[in-house]
XYZ file of C-alpha atoms in Angstrom:
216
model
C 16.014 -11.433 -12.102
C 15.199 -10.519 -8.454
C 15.698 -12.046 -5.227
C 16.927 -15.667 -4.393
C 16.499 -18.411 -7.099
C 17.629 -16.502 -10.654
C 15.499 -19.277 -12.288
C 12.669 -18.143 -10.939
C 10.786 -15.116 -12.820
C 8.364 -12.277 -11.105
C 5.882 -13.505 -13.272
C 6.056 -16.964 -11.654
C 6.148 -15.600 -8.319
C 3.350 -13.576 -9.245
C 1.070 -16.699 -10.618
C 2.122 -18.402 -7.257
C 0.658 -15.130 -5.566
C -2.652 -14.954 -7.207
C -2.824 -18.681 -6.276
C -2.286 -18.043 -2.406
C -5.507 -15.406 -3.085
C -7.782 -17.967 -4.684
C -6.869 -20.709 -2.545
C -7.880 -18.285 0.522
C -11.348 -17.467 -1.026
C -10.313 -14.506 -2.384
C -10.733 -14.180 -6.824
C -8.845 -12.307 -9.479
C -10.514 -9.138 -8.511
C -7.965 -8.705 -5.507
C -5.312 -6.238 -6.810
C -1.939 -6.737 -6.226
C 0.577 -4.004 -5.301
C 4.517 -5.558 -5.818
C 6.292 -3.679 -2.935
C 9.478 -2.543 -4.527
C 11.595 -0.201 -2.015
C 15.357 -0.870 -2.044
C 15.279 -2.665 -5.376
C 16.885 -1.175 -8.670
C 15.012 0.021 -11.244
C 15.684 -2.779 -13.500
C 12.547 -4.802 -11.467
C 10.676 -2.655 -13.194
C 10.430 -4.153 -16.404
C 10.095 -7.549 -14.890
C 6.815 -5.990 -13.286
C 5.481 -5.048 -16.405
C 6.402 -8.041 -17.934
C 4.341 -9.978 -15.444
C 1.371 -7.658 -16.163
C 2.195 -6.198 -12.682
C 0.630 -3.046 -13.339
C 0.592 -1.260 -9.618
C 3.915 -0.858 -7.255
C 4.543 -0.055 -4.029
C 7.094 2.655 -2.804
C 8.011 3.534 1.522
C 10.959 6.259 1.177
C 10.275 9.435 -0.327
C 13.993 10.449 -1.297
C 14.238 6.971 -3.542
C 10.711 7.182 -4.882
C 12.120 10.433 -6.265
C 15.409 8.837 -7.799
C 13.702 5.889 -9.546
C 10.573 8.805 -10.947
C 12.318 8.432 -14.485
C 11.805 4.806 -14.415
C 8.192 4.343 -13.904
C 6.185 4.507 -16.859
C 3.147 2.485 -17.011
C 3.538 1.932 -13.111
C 0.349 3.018 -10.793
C 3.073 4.287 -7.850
C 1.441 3.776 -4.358
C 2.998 5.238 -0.880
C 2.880 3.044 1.283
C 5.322 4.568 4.106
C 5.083 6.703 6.501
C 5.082 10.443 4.906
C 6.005 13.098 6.334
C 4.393 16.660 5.535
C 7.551 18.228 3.903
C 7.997 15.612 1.200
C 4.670 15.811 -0.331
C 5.438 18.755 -2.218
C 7.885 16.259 -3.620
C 6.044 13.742 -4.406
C 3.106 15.566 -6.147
C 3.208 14.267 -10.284
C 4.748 10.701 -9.407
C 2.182 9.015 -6.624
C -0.746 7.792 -7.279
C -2.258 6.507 -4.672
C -1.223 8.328 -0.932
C -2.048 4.885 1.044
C -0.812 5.729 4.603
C -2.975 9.277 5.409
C -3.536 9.150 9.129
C -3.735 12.521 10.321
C -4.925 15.931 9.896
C -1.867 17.851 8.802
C -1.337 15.159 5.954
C -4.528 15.887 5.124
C -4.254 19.516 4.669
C -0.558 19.488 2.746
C -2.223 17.208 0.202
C -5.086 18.761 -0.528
C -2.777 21.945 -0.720
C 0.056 19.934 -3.037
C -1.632 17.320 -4.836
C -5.349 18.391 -4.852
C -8.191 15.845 -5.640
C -5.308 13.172 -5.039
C -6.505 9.650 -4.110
C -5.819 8.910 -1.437
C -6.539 5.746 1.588
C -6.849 6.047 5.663
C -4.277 4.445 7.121
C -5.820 2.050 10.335
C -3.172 1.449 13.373
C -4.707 -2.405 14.222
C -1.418 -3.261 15.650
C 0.058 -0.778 18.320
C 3.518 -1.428 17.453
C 5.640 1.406 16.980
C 6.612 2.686 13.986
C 3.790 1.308 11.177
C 1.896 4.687 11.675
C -2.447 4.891 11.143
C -4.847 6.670 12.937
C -6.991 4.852 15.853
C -10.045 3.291 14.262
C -11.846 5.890 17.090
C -10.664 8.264 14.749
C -11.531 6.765 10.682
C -14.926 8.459 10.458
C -13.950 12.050 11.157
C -10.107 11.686 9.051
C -12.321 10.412 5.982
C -14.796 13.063 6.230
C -11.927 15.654 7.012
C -10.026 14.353 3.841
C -13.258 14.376 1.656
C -14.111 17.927 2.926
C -10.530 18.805 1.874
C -11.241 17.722 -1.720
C -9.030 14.420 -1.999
C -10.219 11.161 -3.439
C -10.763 8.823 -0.661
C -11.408 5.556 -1.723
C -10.772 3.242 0.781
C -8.941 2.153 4.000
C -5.484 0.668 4.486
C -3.765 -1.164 7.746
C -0.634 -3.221 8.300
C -1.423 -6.287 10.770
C 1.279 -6.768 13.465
C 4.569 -8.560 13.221
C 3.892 -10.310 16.586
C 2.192 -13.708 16.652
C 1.741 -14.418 12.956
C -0.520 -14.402 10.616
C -3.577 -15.260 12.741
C -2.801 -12.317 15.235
C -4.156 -10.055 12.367
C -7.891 -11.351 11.784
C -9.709 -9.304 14.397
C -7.638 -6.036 12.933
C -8.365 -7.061 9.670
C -12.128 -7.526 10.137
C -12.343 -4.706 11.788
C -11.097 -2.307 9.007
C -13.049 -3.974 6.209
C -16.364 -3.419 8.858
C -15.296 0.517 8.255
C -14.778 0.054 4.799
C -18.471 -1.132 4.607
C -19.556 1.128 6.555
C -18.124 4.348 5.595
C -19.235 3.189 1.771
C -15.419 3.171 0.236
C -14.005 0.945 -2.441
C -10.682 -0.231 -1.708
C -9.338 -2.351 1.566
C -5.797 -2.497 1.302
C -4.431 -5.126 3.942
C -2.507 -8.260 3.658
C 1.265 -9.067 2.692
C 3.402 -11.644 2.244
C 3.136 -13.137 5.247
C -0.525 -12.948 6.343
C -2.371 -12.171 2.502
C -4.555 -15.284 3.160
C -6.055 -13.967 6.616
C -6.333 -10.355 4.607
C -8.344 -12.256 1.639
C -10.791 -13.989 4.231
C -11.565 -10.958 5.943
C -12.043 -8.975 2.913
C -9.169 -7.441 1.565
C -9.236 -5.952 -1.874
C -5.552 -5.377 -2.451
C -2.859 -6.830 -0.728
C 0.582 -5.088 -0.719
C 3.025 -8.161 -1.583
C 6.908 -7.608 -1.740
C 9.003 -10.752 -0.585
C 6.730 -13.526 -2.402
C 7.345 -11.184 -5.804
C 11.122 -10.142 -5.507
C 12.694 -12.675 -3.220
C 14.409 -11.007 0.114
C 15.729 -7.510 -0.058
C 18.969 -6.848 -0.451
């Protein structure tokens, strides 16, 4: 078993996860992506045994190394990506999450064509999480659908600054695109702000700690 606590099973974690989302207003439609970067391979089979059908991957070079191990996983990127590794990555992701510019744009639709794919939304300004302005969603969706990818909805990260409640005007403002733009999917919330993600909206949250205990 993962984490802290050996006692304690993903699936448990998991029912006290889908709790969190109906306690916040959210229901059981709210997907939920288990975030597993720098975990072995074995959590895999305690996903599926929890019915954890989607997870979550940041580093290209050890999405690659655990590709063998994923059957039955929908894999999600959810990192920053850089141009040259999506030839890589083309056959094993399912879901490109964190598409903020144009250049992604056009090596995807070159190296994984019709790929679905999500707009990643900087709400935060801190360095490092990656996104596009919100300025900028309208014209990276429509560049991304002229291109021939899947988009289906909108992603963001909320700050690590001021907790939880420093994320609800970000958060509101993405699902107000979501709405707008006529997408499906608003991926925002983790571990430590889900509930603030649910009551604005969210349709997925991205959950790693609350699943697998802390990283190694």
């Amino acid at each position: 078993m993962v984490g802290t606590g050996a006692d304690v099973t993903v699936a448990e974690r998991l029912a006290i996860v889908r709790t969190r989302i109906l306690d916040a207003g959210g229901t059981d439609d709210v997907a939920v992506v288990g975030v597993t970067k720098r975990l072995d391979v074995s959590v895999f089979d305690e996903c599926r045994a929890a019915g954890l059908t989607a997870i979550g991957e940041n580093y290209a070079q050890e999405l690659i190394a655990k590709r063998d191990h994923l059957h039955g996983l929908s894999v999600h990127f959810i990192g920053q990506l850089q141009t040259n590794k999506v030839r890589h990555l083309a056959g094993i992701v399912d879901v490109y999450e964190t598409v903020d510019r144009h250049s992604l744009v056009d090596e995807l639709a070159k190296r994984s064509s019709g790929a679905t794919v999500f707009v990643q939304v900087d709400t935060s300004d801190e360095p490092g999480k990656g996104g596009c302005p919100l300025a900028d969603v309208d014209d990276l969706v429509r560049r991304a659908q002229d291109a021939g990818l899947d988009v289906d909805g909108l992603m963001t990260v909320g700050p690590t600054a001021g907790g939880a409640e420093a994320a609800r005007v970000g958060f509101a403002a993405v699902r107000a695109a979501v709405d707008r733009l006529g997408l499906t999917v608003c991926s925002m919330g983790m571990t430590h702000d889900l509930e603030v993600a649910v009551q604005e909206g969210s349709t997925q949250v991205r959950v790693g700690t609350a699943l697998f205990g802390p990283r190694p």
